[in-house]
Amino acid sequence: MTDRTTYVSLAGVRRRGWTDAMVRDLLGTPDVQGRDPRRWSLAPVRLYLLARVETVERTPEFAETAALCRARASAAGIHAERRRAAVLAAIRAEPIEVPRLPRPELEQRAVRHRHLLGARSPGPDPAAARGGTPAGALVRWQVSYLRHALSRYESLLDGLYGEAGRGEAERLLRRRLYEAIAAAYPSLARECHRRIAVER
């Protein structure tokens, strides 16, 4: 059995600051490759001789490649931050136009929307089966319908992929949409503010 104290795994090489491309280009084929006998996994174990890794780390080629990778990562981070800031600014500046409907029509559309959603979910809608609407449900359904009607604004999030930046932008957009619904329909404001608080 290989003495693992003289070897470093691919994960260990990555922790030392190597990228996968650097491993491929500067280290090449692993010194030991095979299955880990301690646990079942489809991925092969790849081990690199620690002395070889340290020798490559002392070369000018490694220093140049590492500096280039850091510069690329920094540039990508700057680009991502600019994109995040631009999307947040666009969300803040975008006028939200909520459809203005007479109350009876809004209620009808909300109930129809809820029944369509219920048709896609498993099991029957108990309120529909009784022919009635539970107390407070109509307000929730109206807010859900209007929120769905405003889903076109989600295109403002296009191009944001990082979890932190996208999550922040999604929260801001949801808050703005619920605030616009509350402003257009004061009778729905309490439910909108409840959703803003819950989704924070």
mmCIF file with all atom_site columns, N, CA, C and O in Angstrom, residues 134-185:
data_model
loop_
_atom_site.group_PDB
_atom_site.id
_atom_site.type_symbol
_atom_site.label_atom_id
_atom_site.label_alt_id
_atom_site.label_comp_id
_atom_site.label_asym_id
_atom_site.label_entity_id
_atom_site.label_seq_id
_atom_site.pdbx_PDB_ins_code
_atom_site.Cartn_x
_atom_site.Cartn_y
_atom_site.Cartn_z
_atom_site.occupancy
_atom_site.B_iso_or_equiv
_atom_site.pdbx_formal_charge
_atom_site.auth_seq_id
_atom_site.auth_comp_id
_atom_site.auth_asym_id
_atom_site.auth_atom_id
_atom_site.pdbx_PDB_model_num
ATOM 1   N N  . PRO A 1 134 ? -61.242 29.677 1.829   1.00 0.00 ? 134 PRO A N  1
ATOM 2   C CA . PRO A 1 134 ? -60.918 29.865 3.241   1.00 0.00 ? 134 PRO A CA 1
ATOM 3   C C  . PRO A 1 134 ? -60.660 31.342 3.550   1.00 0.00 ? 134 PRO A C  1
ATOM 4   O O  . PRO A 1 134 ? -60.231 32.097 2.678   1.00 0.00 ? 134 PRO A O  1
ATOM 5   N N  . ALA A 1 135 ? -60.902 31.725 4.809   1.00 0.00 ? 135 ALA A N  1
ATOM 6   C CA . ALA A 1 135 ? -60.706 33.116 5.220   1.00 0.00 ? 135 ALA A CA 1
ATOM 7   C C  . ALA A 1 135 ? -59.259 33.529 4.983   1.00 0.00 ? 135 ALA A C  1
ATOM 8   O O  . ALA A 1 135 ? -58.336 32.824 5.344   1.00 0.00 ? 135 ALA A O  1
ATOM 9   N N  . GLY A 1 136 ? -59.058 34.667 4.370   1.00 0.00 ? 136 GLY A N  1
ATOM 10  C CA . GLY A 1 136 ? -57.729 35.193 4.102   1.00 0.00 ? 136 GLY A CA 1
ATOM 11  C C  . GLY A 1 136 ? -57.069 34.609 2.864   1.00 0.00 ? 136 GLY A C  1
ATOM 12  O O  . GLY A 1 136 ? -56.096 35.162 2.365   1.00 0.00 ? 136 GLY A O  1
ATOM 13  N N  . ALA A 1 137 ? -57.582 33.486 2.385   1.00 0.00 ? 137 ALA A N  1
ATOM 14  C CA . ALA A 1 137 ? -56.953 32.838 1.231   1.00 0.00 ? 137 ALA A CA 1
ATOM 15  C C  . ALA A 1 137 ? -57.086 33.695 -0.021  1.00 0.00 ? 137 ALA A C  1
ATOM 16  O O  . ALA A 1 137 ? -56.164 33.768 -0.822  1.00 0.00 ? 137 ALA A O  1
ATOM 17  N N  . LEU A 1 138 ? -58.219 34.357 -0.184  1.00 0.00 ? 138 LEU A N  1
ATOM 18  C CA . LEU A 1 138 ? -58.438 35.158 -1.387  1.00 0.00 ? 138 LEU A CA 1
ATOM 19  C C  . LEU A 1 138 ? -57.397 36.272 -1.499  1.00 0.00 ? 138 LEU A C  1
ATOM 20  O O  . LEU A 1 138 ? -56.904 36.560 -2.593  1.00 0.00 ? 138 LEU A O  1
ATOM 21  N N  . VAL A 1 139 ? -57.056 36.872 -0.372  1.00 0.00 ? 139 VAL A N  1
ATOM 22  C CA . VAL A 1 139 ? -56.035 37.924 -0.375  1.00 0.00 ? 139 VAL A CA 1
ATOM 23  C C  . VAL A 1 139 ? -54.698 37.331 -0.797  1.00 0.00 ? 139 VAL A C  1
ATOM 24  O O  . VAL A 1 139 ? -53.982 37.888 -1.643  1.00 0.00 ? 139 VAL A O  1
ATOM 25  N N  . ARG A 1 140 ? -54.333 36.176 -0.227  1.00 0.00 ? 140 ARG A N  1
ATOM 26  C CA . ARG A 1 140 ? -53.073 35.524 -0.591  1.00 0.00 ? 140 ARG A CA 1
ATOM 27  C C  . ARG A 1 140 ? -53.071 35.162 -2.072  1.00 0.00 ? 140 ARG A C  1
ATOM 28  O O  . ARG A 1 140 ? -52.063 35.326 -2.760  1.00 0.00 ? 140 ARG A O  1
ATOM 29  N N  . TRP A 1 141 ? -54.200 34.679 -2.576  1.00 0.00 ? 141 TRP A N  1
ATOM 30  C CA . TRP A 1 141 ? -54.296 34.282 -3.979  1.00 0.00 ? 141 TRP A CA 1
ATOM 31  C C  . TRP A 1 141 ? -54.153 35.491 -4.900  1.00 0.00 ? 141 TRP A C  1
ATOM 32  O O  . TRP A 1 141 ? -53.539 35.404 -5.956  1.00 0.00 ? 141 TRP A O  1
ATOM 33  N N  . GLN A 1 142 ? -54.741 36.626 -4.480  1.00 0.00 ? 142 GLN A N  1
ATOM 34  C CA . GLN A 1 142 ? -54.625 37.839 -5.299  1.00 0.00 ? 142 GLN A CA 1
ATOM 35  C C  . GLN A 1 142 ? -53.170 38.300 -5.382  1.00 0.00 ? 142 GLN A C  1
ATOM 36  O O  . GLN A 1 142 ? -52.685 38.659 -6.465  1.00 0.00 ? 142 GLN A O  1
ATOM 37  N N  . VAL A 1 143 ? -52.480 38.277 -4.240  1.00 0.00 ? 143 VAL A N  1
ATOM 38  C CA . VAL A 1 143 ? -51.072 38.682 -4.242  1.00 0.00 ? 143 VAL A CA 1
ATOM 39  C C  . VAL A 1 143 ? -50.256 37.714 -5.102  1.00 0.00 ? 143 VAL A C  1
ATOM 40  O O  . VAL A 1 143 ? -49.405 38.134 -5.898  1.00 0.00 ? 143 VAL A O  1
ATOM 41  N N  . SER A 1 144 ? -50.527 36.426 -4.984  1.00 0.00 ? 144 SER A N  1
ATOM 42  C CA . SER A 1 144 ? -49.802 35.436 -5.790  1.00 0.00 ? 144 SER A CA 1
ATOM 43  C C  . SER A 1 144 ? -50.061 35.643 -7.279  1.00 0.00 ? 144 SER A C  1
ATOM 44  O O  . SER A 1 144 ? -49.136 35.552 -8.103  1.00 0.00 ? 144 SER A O  1
ATOM 45  N N  . TYR A 1 145 ? -51.311 35.934 -7.620  1.00 0.00 ? 145 TYR A N  1
ATOM 46  C CA . TYR A 1 145 ? -51.637 36.169 -9.030  1.00 0.00 ? 145 TYR A CA 1
ATOM 47  C C  . TYR A 1 145 ? -50.890 37.392 -9.558  1.00 0.00 ? 145 TYR A C  1
ATOM 48  O O  . TYR A 1 145 ? -50.285 37.361 -10.631 1.00 0.00 ? 145 TYR A O  1
ATOM 49  N N  . LEU A 1 146 ? -50.928 38.488 -8.801  1.00 0.00 ? 146 LEU A N  1
ATOM 50  C CA . LEU A 1 146 ? -50.256 39.710 -9.245  1.00 0.00 ? 146 LEU A CA 1
ATOM 51  C C  . LEU A 1 146 ? -48.740 39.515 -9.309  1.00 0.00 ? 146 LEU A C  1
ATOM 52  O O  . LEU A 1 146 ? -48.085 40.006 -10.231 1.00 0.00 ? 146 LEU A O  1
ATOM 53  N N  . ARG A 1 147 ? -48.207 38.770 -8.347  1.00 0.00 ? 147 ARG A N  1
ATOM 54  C CA . ARG A 1 147 ? -46.758 38.486 -8.366  1.00 0.00 ? 147 ARG A CA 1
ATOM 55  C C  . ARG A 1 147 ? -46.415 37.694 -9.629  1.00 0.00 ? 147 ARG A C  1
ATOM 56  O O  . ARG A 1 147 ? -45.411 37.955 -10.279 1.00 0.00 ? 147 ARG A O  1
ATOM 57  N N  . HIS A 1 148 ? -47.273 36.736 -9.995  1.00 0.00 ? 148 HIS A N  1
ATOM 58  C CA . HIS A 1 148 ? -47.057 35.966 -11.221 1.00 0.00 ? 148 HIS A CA 1
ATOM 59  C C  . HIS A 1 148 ? -47.172 36.874 -12.459 1.00 0.00 ? 148 HIS A C  1
ATOM 60  O O  . HIS A 1 148 ? -46.396 36.742 -13.403 1.00 0.00 ? 148 HIS A O  1
ATOM 61  N N  . ALA A 1 149 ? -48.124 37.797 -12.423 1.00 0.00 ? 149 ALA A N  1
ATOM 62  C CA . ALA A 1 149 ? -48.313 38.712 -13.554 1.00 0.00 ? 149 ALA A CA 1
ATOM 63  C C  . ALA A 1 149 ? -47.099 39.620 -13.755 1.00 0.00 ? 149 ALA A C  1
ATOM 64  O O  . ALA A 1 149 ? -46.882 40.134 -14.847 1.00 0.00 ? 149 ALA A O  1
ATOM 65  N N  . LEU A 1 150 ? -46.289 39.789 -12.703 1.00 0.00 ? 150 LEU A N  1
ATOM 66  C CA . LEU A 1 150 ? -45.104 40.645 -12.784 1.00 0.00 ? 150 LEU A CA 1
ATOM 67  C C  . LEU A 1 150 ? -43.822 39.840 -13.014 1.00 0.00 ? 150 LEU A C  1
ATOM 68  O O  . LEU A 1 150 ? -42.724 40.386 -12.911 1.00 0.00 ? 150 LEU A O  1
ATOM 69  N N  . SER A 1 151 ? -43.946 38.575 -13.334 1.00 0.00 ? 151 SER A N  1
ATOM 70  C CA . SER A 1 151 ? -42.759 37.720 -13.464 1.00 0.00 ? 151 SER A CA 1
ATOM 71  C C  . SER A 1 151 ? -41.840 38.155 -14.609 1.00 0.00 ? 151 SER A C  1
ATOM 72  O O  . SER A 1 151 ? -40.675 37.779 -14.636 1.00 0.00 ? 151 SER A O  1
ATOM 73  N N  . ARG A 1 152 ? -42.351 38.967 -15.536 1.00 0.00 ? 152 ARG A N  1
ATOM 74  C CA . ARG A 1 152 ? -41.492 39.439 -16.634 1.00 0.00 ? 152 ARG A CA 1
ATOM 75  C C  . ARG A 1 152 ? -40.306 40.241 -16.109 1.00 0.00 ? 152 ARG A C  1
ATOM 76  O O  . ARG A 1 152 ? -39.267 40.334 -16.776 1.00 0.00 ? 152 ARG A O  1
ATOM 77  N N  . TYR A 1 153 ? -40.435 40.837 -14.918 1.00 0.00 ? 153 TYR A N  1
ATOM 78  C CA . TYR A 1 153 ? -39.341 41.628 -14.356 1.00 0.00 ? 153 TYR A CA 1
ATOM 79  C C  . TYR A 1 153 ? -38.161 40.754 -13.914 1.00 0.00 ? 153 TYR A C  1
ATOM 80  O O  . TYR A 1 153 ? -37.074 41.271 -13.669 1.00 0.00 ? 153 TYR A O  1
ATOM 81  N N  . GLU A 1 154 ? -38.364 39.459 -13.836 1.00 0.00 ? 154 GLU A N  1
ATOM 82  C CA . GLU A 1 154 ? -37.274 38.567 -13.448 1.00 0.00 ? 154 GLU A CA 1
ATOM 83  C C  . GLU A 1 154 ? -36.169 38.539 -14.504 1.00 0.00 ? 154 GLU A C  1
ATOM 84  O O  . GLU A 1 154 ? -35.046 38.114 -14.217 1.00 0.00 ? 154 GLU A O  1
ATOM 85  N N  . SER A 1 155 ? -36.463 39.003 -15.701 1.00 0.00 ? 155 SER A N  1
ATOM 86  C CA . SER A 1 155 ? -35.412 39.084 -16.732 1.00 0.00 ? 155 SER A CA 1
ATOM 87  C C  . SER A 1 155 ? -34.323 40.071 -16.323 1.00 0.00 ? 155 SER A C  1
ATOM 88  O O  . SER A 1 155 ? -33.217 40.031 -16.864 1.00 0.00 ? 155 SER A O  1
ATOM 89  N N  . LEU A 1 156 ? -34.606 40.946 -15.362 1.00 0.00 ? 156 LEU A N  1
ATOM 90  C CA . LEU A 1 156 ? -33.582 41.866 -14.856 1.00 0.00 ? 156 LEU A CA 1
ATOM 91  C C  . LEU A 1 156 ? -32.432 41.111 -14.185 1.00 0.00 ? 156 LEU A C  1
ATOM 92  O O  . LEU A 1 156 ? -31.335 41.655 -14.037 1.00 0.00 ? 156 LEU A O  1
ATOM 93  N N  . LEU A 1 157 ? -32.685 39.864 -13.778 1.00 0.00 ? 157 LEU A N  1
ATOM 94  C CA . LEU A 1 157 ? -31.664 39.070 -13.088 1.00 0.00 ? 157 LEU A CA 1
ATOM 95  C C  . LEU A 1 157 ? -30.732 38.350 -14.057 1.00 0.00 ? 157 LEU A C  1
ATOM 96  O O  . LEU A 1 157 ? -29.766 37.716 -13.616 1.00 0.00 ? 157 LEU A O  1
ATOM 97  N N  . ASP A 1 158 ? -31.015 38.416 -15.345 1.00 0.00 ? 158 ASP A N  1
ATOM 98  C CA . ASP A 1 158 ? -30.203 37.686 -16.323 1.00 0.00 ? 158 ASP A CA 1
ATOM 99  C C  . ASP A 1 158 ? -28.732 38.073 -16.202 1.00 0.00 ? 158 ASP A C  1
ATOM 100 O O  . ASP A 1 158 ? -28.389 39.247 -16.078 1.00 0.00 ? 158 ASP A O  1
ATOM 101 N N  . GLY A 1 159 ? -27.888 37.062 -16.245 1.00 0.00 ? 159 GLY A N  1
ATOM 102 C CA . GLY A 1 159 ? -26.447 37.296 -16.200 1.00 0.00 ? 159 GLY A CA 1
ATOM 103 C C  . GLY A 1 159 ? -25.857 37.248 -14.813 1.00 0.00 ? 159 GLY A C  1
ATOM 104 O O  . GLY A 1 159 ? -24.645 37.348 -14.656 1.00 0.00 ? 159 GLY A O  1
ATOM 105 N N  . LEU A 1 160 ? -26.692 37.072 -13.770 1.00 0.00 ? 160 LEU A N  1
ATOM 106 C CA . LEU A 1 160 ? -26.160 36.939 -12.408 1.00 0.00 ? 160 LEU A CA 1
ATOM 107 C C  . LEU A 1 160 ? -26.170 35.460 -12.043 1.00 0.00 ? 160 LEU A C  1
ATOM 108 O O  . LEU A 1 160 ? -27.227 34.845 -11.972 1.00 0.00 ? 160 LEU A O  1
ATOM 109 N N  . TYR A 1 161 ? -24.991 34.902 -11.793 1.00 0.00 ? 161 TYR A N  1
ATOM 110 C CA . TYR A 1 161 ? -24.912 33.475 -11.514 1.00 0.00 ? 161 TYR A CA 1
ATOM 111 C C  . TYR A 1 161 ? -24.370 33.172 -10.127 1.00 0.00 ? 161 TYR A C  1
ATOM 112 O O  . TYR A 1 161 ? -24.652 32.133 -9.574  1.00 0.00 ? 161 TYR A O  1
ATOM 113 N N  . GLY A 1 162 ? -23.553 34.050 -9.558  1.00 0.00 ? 162 GLY A N  1
ATOM 114 C CA . GLY A 1 162 ? -23.001 33.794 -8.229  1.00 0.00 ? 162 GLY A CA 1
ATOM 115 C C  . GLY A 1 162 ? -24.083 33.821 -7.180  1.00 0.00 ? 162 GLY A C  1
ATOM 116 O O  . GLY A 1 162 ? -25.003 34.623 -7.230  1.00 0.00 ? 162 GLY A O  1
ATOM 117 N N  . GLU A 1 163 ? -23.987 32.929 -6.203  1.00 0.00 ? 163 GLU A N  1
ATOM 118 C CA . GLU A 1 163 ? -25.042 32.809 -5.191  1.00 0.00 ? 163 GLU A CA 1
ATOM 119 C C  . GLU A 1 163 ? -25.267 34.103 -4.425  1.00 0.00 ? 163 GLU A C  1
ATOM 120 O O  . GLU A 1 163 ? -26.390 34.541 -4.252  1.00 0.00 ? 163 GLU A O  1
ATOM 121 N N  . ALA A 1 164 ? -24.191 34.712 -3.937  1.00 0.00 ? 164 ALA A N  1
ATOM 122 C CA . ALA A 1 164 ? -24.355 35.908 -3.106  1.00 0.00 ? 164 ALA A CA 1
ATOM 123 C C  . ALA A 1 164 ? -24.982 37.043 -3.899  1.00 0.00 ? 164 ALA A C  1
ATOM 124 O O  . ALA A 1 164 ? -25.966 37.641 -3.472  1.00 0.00 ? 164 ALA A O  1
ATOM 125 N N  . GLY A 1 165 ? -24.453 37.352 -5.064  1.00 0.00 ? 165 GLY A N  1
ATOM 126 C CA . GLY A 1 165 ? -24.979 38.453 -5.862  1.00 0.00 ? 165 GLY A CA 1
ATOM 127 C C  . GLY A 1 165 ? -26.388 38.199 -6.348  1.00 0.00 ? 165 GLY A C  1
ATOM 128 O O  . GLY A 1 165 ? -27.239 39.073 -6.313  1.00 0.00 ? 165 GLY A O  1
ATOM 129 N N  . ARG A 1 166 ? -26.675 36.989 -6.800  1.00 0.00 ? 166 ARG A N  1
ATOM 130 C CA . ARG A 1 166 ? -28.002 36.676 -7.311  1.00 0.00 ? 166 ARG A CA 1
ATOM 131 C C  . ARG A 1 166 ? -29.033 36.681 -6.180  1.00 0.00 ? 166 ARG A C  1
ATOM 132 O O  . ARG A 1 166 ? -30.135 37.190 -6.337  1.00 0.00 ? 166 ARG A O  1
ATOM 133 N N  . GLY A 1 167 ? -28.678 36.120 -5.044  1.00 0.00 ? 167 GLY A N  1
ATOM 134 C CA . GLY A 1 167 ? -29.605 36.105 -3.909  1.00 0.00 ? 167 GLY A CA 1
ATOM 135 C C  . GLY A 1 167 ? -30.007 37.507 -3.477  1.00 0.00 ? 167 GLY A C  1
ATOM 136 O O  . GLY A 1 167 ? -31.178 37.787 -3.228  1.00 0.00 ? 167 GLY A O  1
ATOM 137 N N  . GLU A 1 168 ? -29.024 38.394 -3.410  1.00 0.00 ? 168 GLU A N  1
ATOM 138 C CA . GLU A 1 168 ? -29.298 39.787 -3.036  1.00 0.00 ? 168 GLU A CA 1
ATOM 139 C C  . GLU A 1 168 ? -30.212 40.447 -4.060  1.00 0.00 ? 168 GLU A C  1
ATOM 140 O O  . GLU A 1 168 ? -31.168 41.152 -3.704  1.00 0.00 ? 168 GLU A O  1
ATOM 141 N N  . ALA A 1 169 ? -29.944 40.219 -5.341  1.00 0.00 ? 169 ALA A N  1
ATOM 142 C CA . ALA A 1 169 ? -30.760 40.814 -6.399  1.00 0.00 ? 169 ALA A CA 1
ATOM 143 C C  . ALA A 1 169 ? -32.177 40.254 -6.384  1.00 0.00 ? 169 ALA A C  1
ATOM 144 O O  . ALA A 1 169 ? -33.145 40.998 -6.569  1.00 0.00 ? 169 ALA A O  1
ATOM 145 N N  . GLU A 1 170 ? -32.328 38.952 -6.152  1.00 0.00 ? 170 GLU A N  1
ATOM 146 C CA . GLU A 1 170 ? -33.668 38.346 -6.091  1.00 0.00 ? 170 GLU A CA 1
ATOM 147 C C  . GLU A 1 170 ? -34.468 38.926 -4.928  1.00 0.00 ? 170 GLU A C  1
ATOM 148 O O  . GLU A 1 170 ? -35.658 39.227 -5.076  1.00 0.00 ? 170 GLU A O  1
ATOM 149 N N  . ARG A 1 171 ? -33.826 39.090 -3.765  1.00 0.00 ? 171 ARG A N  1
ATOM 150 C CA . ARG A 1 171 ? -34.533 39.673 -2.606  1.00 0.00 ? 171 ARG A CA 1
ATOM 151 C C  . ARG A 1 171 ? -34.974 41.102 -2.893  1.00 0.00 ? 171 ARG A C  1
ATOM 152 O O  . ARG A 1 171 ? -36.096 41.490 -2.569  1.00 0.00 ? 171 ARG A O  1
ATOM 153 N N  . LEU A 1 172 ? -34.082 41.888 -3.514  1.00 0.00 ? 172 LEU A N  1
ATOM 154 C CA . LEU A 1 172 ? -34.427 43.275 -3.847  1.00 0.00 ? 172 LEU A CA 1
ATOM 155 C C  . LEU A 1 172 ? -35.589 43.317 -4.838  1.00 0.00 ? 172 LEU A C  1
ATOM 156 O O  . LEU A 1 172 ? -36.535 44.100 -4.669  1.00 0.00 ? 172 LEU A O  1
ATOM 157 N N  . LEU A 1 173 ? -35.536 42.477 -5.853  1.00 0.00 ? 173 LEU A N  1
ATOM 158 C CA . LEU A 1 173 ? -36.606 42.459 -6.852  1.00 0.00 ? 173 LEU A CA 1
ATOM 159 C C  . LEU A 1 173 ? -37.937 42.053 -6.216  1.00 0.00 ? 173 LEU A C  1
ATOM 160 O O  . LEU A 1 173 ? -38.967 42.700 -6.454  1.00 0.00 ? 173 LEU A O  1
ATOM 161 N N  . ARG A 1 174 ? -37.936 40.983 -5.412  1.00 0.00 ? 174 ARG A N  1
ATOM 162 C CA . ARG A 1 174 ? -39.186 40.559 -4.745  1.00 0.00 ? 174 ARG A CA 1
ATOM 163 C C  . ARG A 1 174 ? -39.747 41.687 -3.893  1.00 0.00 ? 174 ARG A C  1
ATOM 164 O O  . ARG A 1 174 ? -40.947 41.961 -3.916  1.00 0.00 ? 174 ARG A O  1
ATOM 165 N N  . ARG A 1 175 ? -38.865 42.347 -3.126  1.00 0.00 ? 175 ARG A N  1
ATOM 166 C CA . ARG A 1 175 ? -39.330 43.442 -2.268  1.00 0.00 ? 175 ARG A CA 1
ATOM 167 C C  . ARG A 1 175 ? -39.968 44.546 -3.101  1.00 0.00 ? 175 ARG A C  1
ATOM 168 O O  . ARG A 1 175 ? -41.047 45.056 -2.778  1.00 0.00 ? 175 ARG A O  1
ATOM 169 N N  . ARG A 1 176 ? -39.309 44.931 -4.207  1.00 0.00 ? 176 ARG A N  1
ATOM 170 C CA . ARG A 1 176 ? -39.857 45.992 -5.062  1.00 0.00 ? 176 ARG A CA 1
ATOM 171 C C  . ARG A 1 176 ? -41.194 45.592 -5.664  1.00 0.00 ? 176 ARG A C  1
ATOM 172 O O  . ARG A 1 176 ? -42.115 46.410 -5.753  1.00 0.00 ? 176 ARG A O  1
ATOM 173 N N  . LEU A 1 177 ? -41.329 44.329 -6.089  1.00 0.00 ? 177 LEU A N  1
ATOM 174 C CA . LEU A 1 177 ? -42.592 43.873 -6.680  1.00 0.00 ? 177 LEU A CA 1
ATOM 175 C C  . LEU A 1 177 ? -43.714 43.893 -5.643  1.00 0.00 ? 177 LEU A C  1
ATOM 176 O O  . LEU A 1 177 ? -44.818 44.374 -5.933  1.00 0.00 ? 177 LEU A O  1
ATOM 177 N N  . TYR A 1 178 ? -43.428 43.378 -4.442  1.00 0.00 ? 178 TYR A N  1
ATOM 178 C CA . TYR A 1 178 ? -44.467 43.390 -3.398  1.00 0.00 ? 178 TYR A CA 1
ATOM 179 C C  . TYR A 1 178 ? -44.820 44.813 -2.969  1.00 0.00 ? 178 TYR A C  1
ATOM 180 O O  . TYR A 1 178 ? -45.985 45.113 -2.697  1.00 0.00 ? 178 TYR A O  1
ATOM 181 N N  . GLU A 1 179 ? -43.829 45.698 -2.909  1.00 0.00 ? 179 GLU A N  1
ATOM 182 C CA . GLU A 1 179 ? -44.122 47.098 -2.573  1.00 0.00 ? 179 GLU A CA 1
ATOM 183 C C  . GLU A 1 179 ? -45.003 47.738 -3.645  1.00 0.00 ? 179 GLU A C  1
ATOM 184 O O  . GLU A 1 179 ? -45.911 48.515 -3.327  1.00 0.00 ? 179 GLU A O  1
ATOM 185 N N  . ALA A 1 180 ? -44.761 47.424 -4.915  1.00 0.00 ? 180 ALA A N  1
ATOM 186 C CA . ALA A 1 180 ? -45.573 47.975 -6.003  1.00 0.00 ? 180 ALA A CA 1
ATOM 187 C C  . ALA A 1 180 ? -47.001 47.440 -5.930  1.00 0.00 ? 180 ALA A C  1
ATOM 188 O O  . ALA A 1 180 ? -47.960 48.193 -6.145  1.00 0.00 ? 180 ALA A O  1
ATOM 189 N N  . ILE A 1 181 ? -47.152 46.153 -5.607  1.00 0.00 ? 181 ILE A N  1
ATOM 190 C CA . ILE A 1 181 ? -48.505 45.578 -5.468  1.00 0.00 ? 181 ILE A CA 1
ATOM 191 C C  . ILE A 1 181 ? -49.223 46.254 -4.306  1.00 0.00 ? 181 ILE A C  1
ATOM 192 O O  . ILE A 1 181 ? -50.402 46.622 -4.420  1.00 0.00 ? 181 ILE A O  1
ATOM 193 N N  . ALA A 1 182 ? -48.518 46.441 -3.184  1.00 0.00 ? 182 ALA A N  1
ATOM 194 C CA . ALA A 1 182 ? -49.125 47.077 -2.013  1.00 0.00 ? 182 ALA A CA 1
ATOM 195 C C  . ALA A 1 182 ? -49.554 48.507 -2.324  1.00 0.00 ? 182 ALA A C  1
ATOM 196 O O  . ALA A 1 182 ? -50.610 48.962 -1.869  1.00 0.00 ? 182 ALA A O  1
ATOM 197 N N  . ALA A 1 183 ? -48.762 49.218 -3.109  1.00 0.00 ? 183 ALA A N  1
ATOM 198 C CA . ALA A 1 183 ? -49.107 50.598 -3.460  1.00 0.00 ? 183 ALA A CA 1
ATOM 199 C C  . ALA A 1 183 ? -50.320 50.639 -4.393  1.00 0.00 ? 183 ALA A C  1
ATOM 200 O O  . ALA A 1 183 ? -51.182 51.518 -4.267  1.00 0.00 ? 183 ALA A O  1
ATOM 201 N N  . ALA A 1 184 ? -50.399 49.678 -5.314  1.00 0.00 ? 184 ALA A N  1
ATOM 202 C CA . ALA A 1 184 ? -51.512 49.656 -6.270  1.00 0.00 ? 184 ALA A CA 1
ATOM 203 C C  . ALA A 1 184 ? -52.803 49.155 -5.634  1.00 0.00 ? 184 ALA A C  1
ATOM 204 O O  . ALA A 1 184 ? -53.895 49.570 -6.021  1.00 0.00 ? 184 ALA A O  1
ATOM 205 N N  . TYR A 1 185 ? -52.679 48.247 -4.670  1.00 0.00 ? 185 TYR A N  1
ATOM 206 C CA . TYR A 1 185 ? -53.847 47.636 -4.012  1.00 0.00 ? 185 TYR A CA 1
ATOM 207 C C  . TYR A 1 185 ? -53.647 47.702 -2.502  1.00 0.00 ? 185 TYR A C  1
ATOM 208 O O  . TYR A 1 185 ? -53.152 46.750 -1.885  1.00 0.00 ? 185 TYR A O  1
#
